[in-house]
Coordinates of C-alpha atoms in Angstrom, one line a residue:
Chain A
M1 CA 0.3 0.0 -0.1
A2 CA 1.4 3.0 -1.1
P3 CA 1.8 6.2 1.7
T4 CA -1.5 8.1 2.4
L5 CA -2.6 11.6 3.9
R6 CA -5.4 12.4 4.8
L7 CA -7.8 15.0 2.3
E8 CA -9.9 17.5 4.1
I9 CA -11.9 19.6 1.6
L10 CA -13.4 22.3 3.7
T11 CA -16.4 25.6 2.6
I12 CA -18.3 27.7 5.2
E13 CA -21.6 25.6 5.0
R14 CA -20.3 22.3 5.4
K15 CA -17.6 19.6 5.5
L16 CA -17.5 17.6 1.8
F17 CA -14.8 15.4 1.9
D18 CA -12.1 13.8 4.2
D19 CA -10.4 10.8 3.6
E20 CA -7.2 9.5 3.3
V21 CA -5.8 9.5 -0.8
N22 CA -3.0 9.0 -2.1
M23 CA -2.1 12.2 -4.0
V24 CA -3.7 15.7 -4.5
I25 CA -3.3 17.9 -7.4
A26 CA -4.7 21.6 -6.6
P27 CA -5.6 24.2 -8.3
G28 CA -2.1 26.9 -6.5
A29 CA -2.8 30.1 -7.6
E30 CA 1.1 30.5 -9.4
G31 CA 0.5 27.0 -10.5
V32 CA -0.4 23.5 -10.6
L33 CA 0.2 21.5 -7.4
G34 CA 0.7 18.4 -6.9
I35 CA 0.7 16.4 -3.2
L36 CA 2.4 13.3 -1.7
P37 CA 2.5 12.2 1.2
R38 CA 5.7 14.3 3.0
H39 CA 5.2 17.0 1.5
I40 CA 7.1 20.4 3.0
P41 CA 4.8 22.3 4.9
L42 CA 2.7 24.5 2.8
V43 CA -0.1 27.9 3.1
T44 CA -0.9 28.3 -0.4
L45 CA -3.5 30.4 -2.2
L46 CA -5.9 28.7 -4.4
T47 CA -7.6 29.3 -7.7
Y48 CA -10.6 28.5 -10.2
G49 CA -10.2 24.9 -11.7
E50 CA -9.8 21.3 -10.5
L51 CA -9.1 19.4 -7.5
Q52 CA -8.1 16.2 -8.0
V53 CA -7.7 13.3 -5.8
K54 CA -6.0 9.9 -6.2
K55 CA -6.9 6.9 -4.6
E56 CA -5.2 3.4 -4.5
G57 CA -8.5 1.0 -6.1
Q58 CA -11.0 3.8 -7.0
D59 CA -11.5 6.4 -9.1
D60 CA -9.9 9.6 -9.2
Q61 CA -12.3 11.8 -7.8
F62 CA -12.5 15.3 -9.2
F63 CA -13.9 18.4 -7.5
A64 CA -14.6 22.1 -8.6
I65 CA -12.6 24.7 -6.9
G66 CA -13.9 28.4 -6.8
G67 CA -10.5 30.0 -4.6
G68 CA -9.8 29.5 -1.7
F69 CA -6.7 28.6 0.2
M70 CA -4.7 25.7 1.2
E71 CA -2.4 24.0 4.3
V72 CA -0.2 20.6 3.6
Q73 CA 0.9 19.4 6.8
P74 CA 3.6 16.4 6.2
D75 CA -0.1 13.8 6.2
H76 CA -2.5 15.8 6.0
V77 CA -4.3 18.0 3.3
I78 CA -6.8 21.2 4.6
V79 CA -8.1 22.7 1.5
M80 CA -10.6 25.7 2.7
A81 CA -12.5 26.6 -0.2
D82 CA -15.0 29.1 -1.4
S83 CA -17.2 26.9 -2.6
A84 CA -16.5 23.3 -3.4
E85 CA -18.7 21.7 -5.6
R86 CA -18.5 16.9 -6.6
D87 CA -18.8 16.6 -10.1
E88 CA -21.2 14.8 -9.7
E89 CA -22.8 17.5 -8.5
I90 CA -22.6 19.6 -10.1
D91 CA -25.3 20.7 -13.6
L92 CA -23.8 21.3 -16.8
D93 CA -26.8 23.1 -18.2
R94 CA -26.4 25.6 -15.4
A95 CA -23.1 25.5 -15.2
E96 CA -23.3 27.0 -19.4
A97 CA -25.7 28.8 -18.1
A98 CA -23.7 30.9 -15.6
R99 CA -20.9 31.1 -18.4
K100 CA -22.8 32.6 -21.1
R101 CA -24.0 35.7 -18.7
A102 CA -20.6 36.0 -17.4
E103 CA -19.8 36.4 -20.6
E104 CA -22.5 39.1 -21.4
R105 CA -21.6 40.6 -18.5
L106 CA -18.0 41.0 -19.1
Q107 CA -18.8 42.1 -22.2
K108 CA -20.7 45.1 -21.2
A109 CA -18.2 46.0 -18.1
R110 CA -15.9 46.8 -21.0
E111 CA -17.9 49.1 -22.2
D112 CA -19.1 50.6 -19.7
E113 CA -17.7 51.5 -16.5
S114 CA -20.3 50.9 -14.0
F115 CA -20.7 47.4 -14.6
D116 CA -17.9 45.2 -12.0
A117 CA -15.8 43.5 -14.1
A118 CA -13.6 41.5 -11.8
R119 CA -16.6 40.0 -10.5
A120 CA -18.1 39.0 -13.6
E121 CA -14.7 37.6 -14.6
A122 CA -14.4 35.8 -11.7
A123 CA -18.1 34.4 -12.1
L124 CA -16.5 33.6 -15.4
R125 CA -14.0 31.3 -14.0
R126 CA -15.8 29.6 -11.5
S127 CA -18.2 28.4 -14.2
L128 CA -16.0 27.3 -16.6
A129 CA -14.0 25.4 -13.8
R130 CA -17.0 24.4 -12.8
I131 CA -18.5 22.9 -16.2
K132 CA -14.1 21.7 -17.2
V133 CA -14.9 18.8 -13.9
A134 CA -18.8 18.5 -15.3
R135 CA -17.4 17.7 -19.1
R136 CA -14.8 15.2 -17.2
R137 CA -17.3 13.2 -16.1
R138 CA -20.0 12.8 -19.1
R139 CA -16.7 11.9 -20.8
D140 CA -15.6 9.0 -18.1
H141 CA -18.8 8.0 -18.3
V142 CA -19.2 6.5 -22.1
R143 CA -15.4 5.5 -21.9
G144 CA -16.0 3.4 -18.6
P145 CA -14.2 3.0 -15.7
R146 CA -10.4 3.6 -16.3
R147 CA -8.4 1.2 -15.0
E148 CA -5.1 1.7 -12.3
Q149 CA -1.9 0.9 -14.2
Chain B
M1 CA -46.7 27.5 13.1
Q2 CA -45.3 25.4 16.3
M3 CA -43.9 22.7 14.4
V4 CA -42.5 24.6 10.8
A5 CA -41.0 27.0 13.4
A6 CA -39.1 23.9 15.6
S7 CA -38.1 22.3 12.4
R8 CA -36.4 24.9 11.4
M9 CA -34.9 25.9 14.1
R10 CA -32.8 22.6 14.0
R11 CA -31.9 22.9 10.8
A12 CA -30.0 26.8 11.4
Q13 CA -28.4 25.4 14.3
E14 CA -27.3 22.5 12.2
Q15 CA -26.0 25.1 10.1
A16 CA -24.7 27.0 12.2
L17 CA -22.4 24.6 13.5
A18 CA -21.4 22.9 10.2
S19 CA -19.3 26.1 9.8
R20 CA -17.2 24.9 12.6
P21 CA -14.2 22.5 11.0
Y22 CA -14.0 26.0 8.7
A23 CA -13.8 28.4 11.4
A24 CA -11.7 26.3 13.5
K25 CA -9.0 26.3 10.8
A26 CA -9.3 29.8 9.6
W27 CA -8.6 31.2 12.4
E28 CA -5.8 29.3 12.9
I29 CA -4.3 30.2 9.9
L30 CA -5.2 33.0 10.6
T31 CA -3.1 33.6 13.5
H32 CA -0.3 31.8 11.9
L33 CA 0.0 34.2 9.2
A34 CA -0.8 37.5 11.1
A35 CA 2.2 36.5 13.4
Q36 CA 4.1 35.9 10.6
R37 CA 4.5 38.8 9.3
G38 CA 8.0 38.8 8.8
G39 CA 9.0 41.2 6.2
A40 CA 6.0 43.2 6.3
D41 CA 6.9 45.8 8.5
Q42 CA 3.3 47.1 9.8
L43 CA 0.3 44.8 10.3
H44 CA -2.6 44.4 8.0
P45 CA -4.7 47.2 7.7
L46 CA -7.9 45.7 9.0
L47 CA -5.7 44.0 11.5
T48 CA -5.1 47.4 13.5
H49 CA -7.3 49.6 15.8
R50 CA -7.3 53.1 15.8
D51 CA -6.8 55.2 18.6
E52 CA -9.3 57.3 18.2
V53 CA -13.3 55.8 17.3
K54 CA -15.4 58.6 15.9
N55 CA -17.1 56.2 14.3
V56 CA -18.6 53.4 14.2
A57 CA -21.0 50.6 11.8
I58 CA -23.1 48.4 13.7
I59 CA -24.5 45.0 11.2
L60 CA -28.0 45.2 13.2
I61 CA -28.9 41.5 12.2
T62 CA -33.3 41.4 13.1
A63 CA -35.9 38.6 11.8
D64 CA -38.1 40.2 8.6
K65 CA -41.3 39.2 9.8
G66 CA -42.8 39.7 13.8
L67 CA -44.7 36.7 16.1
A68 CA -41.5 36.0 17.8
G69 CA -42.1 37.1 20.8
A70 CA -39.4 39.6 22.2
Y71 CA -37.2 38.4 19.4
N72 CA -37.1 41.5 17.5
S73 CA -37.2 44.2 19.8
N74 CA -34.9 43.1 23.0
M75 CA -32.2 43.0 19.5
I76 CA -32.8 46.6 19.2
R77 CA -33.1 47.7 22.5
A78 CA -29.9 46.5 23.2
T79 CA -28.7 48.5 20.0
L80 CA -30.0 51.5 21.0
K81 CA -28.3 50.8 24.4
F82 CA -24.8 50.4 23.2
M83 CA -26.4 53.6 21.0
N84 CA -26.3 55.4 24.1
S85 CA -24.2 54.6 26.2
R86 CA -21.2 56.3 23.7
P87 CA -22.6 59.7 22.5
D88 CA -19.5 61.4 21.2
Q89 CA -19.3 58.4 18.3
E90 CA -21.3 58.5 15.3
F91 CA -23.0 55.7 14.0
S92 CA -24.2 54.3 11.4
L93 CA -26.3 51.4 10.8
I94 CA -26.1 48.4 8.5
T95 CA -29.1 46.5 9.0
V96 CA -29.7 43.0 8.0
G97 CA -33.8 42.0 8.4
R98 CA -36.6 44.4 7.9
K99 CA -37.2 44.6 11.6
G100 CA -34.6 46.3 12.6
R101 CA -34.3 48.4 9.4
D102 CA -37.6 49.9 9.6
L103 CA -37.5 51.0 13.7
M104 CA -34.4 52.7 13.2
V105 CA -36.0 54.2 10.0
R106 CA -38.8 55.3 12.0
L107 CA -36.3 57.0 15.2
R108 CA -33.9 58.9 12.7
K109 CA -31.3 56.8 12.6
N110 CA -28.5 56.3 10.0
V111 CA -29.1 53.6 8.0
V112 CA -26.5 53.0 5.7
A113 CA -27.4 50.0 4.3
E114 CA -29.8 47.1 4.2
F115 CA -30.6 43.4 3.3
T116 CA -33.7 42.2 3.3
D117 CA -35.2 38.7 2.5
M118 CA -31.6 36.3 3.6
P119 CA -32.3 32.8 3.0
D120 CA -33.2 30.2 4.7
R121 CA -30.1 28.7 4.4
P122 CA -28.1 31.5 3.4
K123 CA -24.5 31.0 1.2
V124 CA -21.4 32.7 1.9
L125 CA -22.6 34.5 -1.6
D126 CA -26.0 36.7 0.2
I127 CA -22.8 37.7 2.9
S128 CA -20.1 38.7 0.6
P129 CA -22.1 41.6 -0.2
I130 CA -22.8 42.6 3.8
A131 CA -18.4 41.8 4.1
H132 CA -17.7 43.9 1.3
I133 CA -19.7 47.0 2.7
A134 CA -17.9 46.5 6.7
I135 CA -14.4 45.9 5.1
D136 CA -14.3 48.7 2.3
G137 CA -15.8 51.3 4.9
F138 CA -13.1 50.3 7.2
L139 CA -10.5 50.5 5.0
S140 CA -11.7 53.6 3.5
G141 CA -12.0 55.4 7.0
K142 CA -15.7 55.3 7.0
F143 CA -16.0 53.1 9.9
D144 CA -13.0 53.0 12.9
Q145 CA -14.9 50.4 13.9
V146 CA -17.3 47.8 12.8
Y147 CA -20.0 46.2 14.9
L148 CA -22.1 42.8 14.5
A149 CA -25.1 43.2 16.5
Y150 CA -27.4 39.7 16.8
S151 CA -28.8 37.5 18.9
E152 CA -26.7 34.5 20.0
F153 CA -28.4 31.5 20.1
I154 CA -27.7 29.7 23.5
N155 CA -30.5 26.7 24.1
T156 CA -34.3 26.6 23.1
L157 CA -35.8 29.0 25.7
T158 CA -32.4 31.5 26.1
Q159 CA -31.1 33.7 23.2
R160 CA -29.1 36.8 24.3
P161 CA -28.3 40.2 22.5
T162 CA -25.2 40.6 21.7
I163 CA -22.7 42.9 19.9
R164 CA -19.5 42.0 19.7
L165 CA -16.8 43.9 18.1
L166 CA -16.3 42.8 14.0
L167 CA -13.1 44.8 12.4
P168 CA -10.3 45.6 13.8
L169 CA -9.8 41.9 13.4
R170 CA -8.7 40.8 16.7
T171 CA -5.6 38.1 17.1
E172 CA -6.6 36.8 20.7
L173 CA -9.3 35.1 20.9
D174 CA -11.8 36.2 23.9
E175 CA -15.0 35.7 25.2
N176 CA -15.9 39.0 23.5
S177 CA -15.1 37.3 19.9
V178 CA -17.7 36.0 17.6
M179 CA -15.7 32.8 16.9
Y180 CA -14.9 31.8 20.7
K181 CA -18.1 29.6 20.9
Y182 CA -16.5 28.0 17.3
I183 CA -12.9 27.7 18.4
T184 CA -10.9 25.1 20.4
P185 CA -8.0 27.1 21.2
A186 CA -5.8 24.1 21.1
T187 CA -4.0 24.3 17.3
T188 CA -2.5 21.7 15.4
M189 CA -0.5 23.2 12.8
V190 CA 2.8 22.3 13.3
S191 CA 4.6 25.3 13.9
A192 CA 7.6 24.1 11.9
E193 CA 8.5 26.5 9.0
Y194 CA 5.6 26.6 6.8
V195 CA 6.6 28.0 2.9
Y196 CA 4.2 30.6 1.9
E197 CA 2.9 30.8 -1.8
P198 CA 2.5 33.8 -2.1
A199 CA 3.7 36.0 0.7
P200 CA 2.1 35.6 4.1
A201 CA 0.9 39.4 3.2
V202 CA -1.1 39.1 0.8
L203 CA -1.8 35.6 2.2
L204 CA -3.7 37.7 5.0
D205 CA -5.4 39.4 2.4
T206 CA -7.4 36.8 1.1
V207 CA -7.9 35.4 4.3
I208 CA -9.2 38.3 6.6
P209 CA -11.6 39.4 3.9
R210 CA -12.7 35.2 4.0
F211 CA -12.5 35.4 7.8
T212 CA -14.6 38.7 8.1
E213 CA -17.6 37.0 6.2
L214 CA -17.6 33.4 7.9
Q215 CA -17.9 35.5 11.5
I216 CA -21.0 37.5 9.6
Y217 CA -22.2 34.5 8.5
Q218 CA -21.8 32.7 11.7
A219 CA -23.6 35.7 13.0
V220 CA -26.5 35.7 10.5
V221 CA -27.1 31.7 11.1
E222 CA -27.0 31.9 14.6
A223 CA -30.0 34.6 14.9
Q224 CA -31.8 32.3 12.7
A225 CA -31.7 29.4 15.0
S226 CA -32.7 32.1 17.6
E227 CA -34.6 34.0 15.9
H228 CA -37.0 30.8 15.0
S229 CA -36.4 29.0 18.4
A230 CA -38.3 32.5 20.0
R231 CA -40.6 32.1 17.7
M232 CA -41.3 28.1 18.5
V233 CA -41.9 29.4 21.7
A234 CA -43.9 32.3 20.8
M235 CA -46.1 29.8 19.1
R236 CA -46.4 27.4 21.9
N237 CA -47.3 30.1 24.7
A238 CA -49.7 31.5 22.1
T239 CA -51.5 28.3 21.0
E240 CA -51.3 27.4 25.1
N241 CA -53.1 30.3 26.1
A242 CA -56.1 29.5 22.8
N243 CA -56.7 26.5 24.9
S244 CA -56.7 27.4 28.3
L245 CA -59.2 30.8 26.9
I246 CA -61.5 27.8 24.9
G247 CA -61.2 26.2 28.3
D248 CA -62.7 28.8 30.2
L249 CA -65.0 30.1 27.3
T250 CA -66.3 26.5 26.8
L251 CA -66.9 27.1 31.9
T252 CA -68.7 30.0 31.2
Y253 CA -71.0 29.1 27.5
N254 CA -72.1 26.2 29.8
K255 CA -73.0 27.8 33.4
A256 CA -74.5 30.4 30.8
R257 CA -76.7 27.6 29.3
Q258 CA -77.1 26.2 32.4
E259 CA -78.5 29.1 33.9
A260 CA -80.5 29.7 31.3
I261 CA -82.2 26.1 31.5
T262 CA -82.4 26.5 35.3
K263 CA -84.6 29.4 34.5
E264 CA -87.4 27.9 32.1
M265 CA -87.8 24.9 33.8
L266 CA -88.5 27.2 37.3
D267 CA -91.0 29.3 34.6
I268 CA -92.2 26.9 33.6
A269 CA -92.9 25.0 37.3
G270 CA -94.2 27.6 38.3
G271 CA -96.5 28.9 35.1
A272 CA -97.7 24.7 36.2
E273 CA -99.0 25.3 39.9
A274 CA -100.5 29.1 39.2
L275 CA -102.5 26.8 36.7
A276 CA -103.2 23.8 39.2
Q277 CA -104.1 26.4 42.1
S278 CA -106.2 28.6 39.6
L279 CA -108.3 24.8 38.7
K280 CA -108.6 23.9 42.0
S281 CA -109.5 26.9 43.6
K282 CA -111.9 27.1 40.7

């Protein structure tokens, strides 16, 4: 059995995930981070994106993360996300609609100063992360579960 | 209505507790970062206390609806008392909930922002604008202090109106902080050297606003638990009062009915007697 570390994914509203895993791949603000057991202690910002969890003998799990921060200890990773969803919780149609809305708002923000461009951009990036995670699940579903190599 | 309030109260309580793991961890990281500030020669602006406090903002959390016993009026009274105890300060009010807003507007207090129709299960997204106003106001110097006024949920029968300092944020934990119920001070954070990405000062910029949001979120959720339990108790009292009133009224009604019957019987008996007398005398 490969060494494991405990991963917790927390948001203000709930605890989404708490389990021993082999590897965490997280969307760090300064690039994607792969974290294995015995990582050096680290506190980092997270950006919008997908968080991948690898566990021996299981399919990889994916979460859409809407920014936040993360604390890494050698045997423990705590993700404190502003928003976090499991891939199966995401409604792809709604995410697409949100993306469209955000794009329109961003367009308007370019013409009209009173629109909040930063907020629109944040919404856009959030929806893109969700779409990416949801799409991946759909693909895997068609292909069937992947096998460990 | 009593049942509805009871189930809502339970839900609000659960929700208040669900944020506990996040709160504990965020607090840990925050104190750690605040202690760390190595390179930065100044405290983060949101952590800096001002010597002269002139302008104070209060985030007043009340319900949108009444029929919750003394819940709203207790909260408002506590807030007014707090304001009166500091006559040399200027107060701005940020109201959450219709009841607080209505009364403060009627009293011609300075209401700078109002939020109503807070959903039953508030999301952080519902809280962000409130936190925004508080943080922007504090940073721009419009407010020197920001307080949170909400009803603390103690148990079903007791809710305590509470007023606590929100900004500047304090990094020591005491009974007066909103968070103390949610955090066990035992820190698990290894004090080993952490690598910070990006620098601690930048991280603080993200963590502190989150933490402010979190405190407002918990205050709102707790106020909701208080509101629902106050309403539940009010409704139970109303039901009991109505029941005892029904008992009293039924008794009165029966008495009156019996009296009427007795009177009528006497009339008939009297009449019959008189008739018998007059027949005999013939």
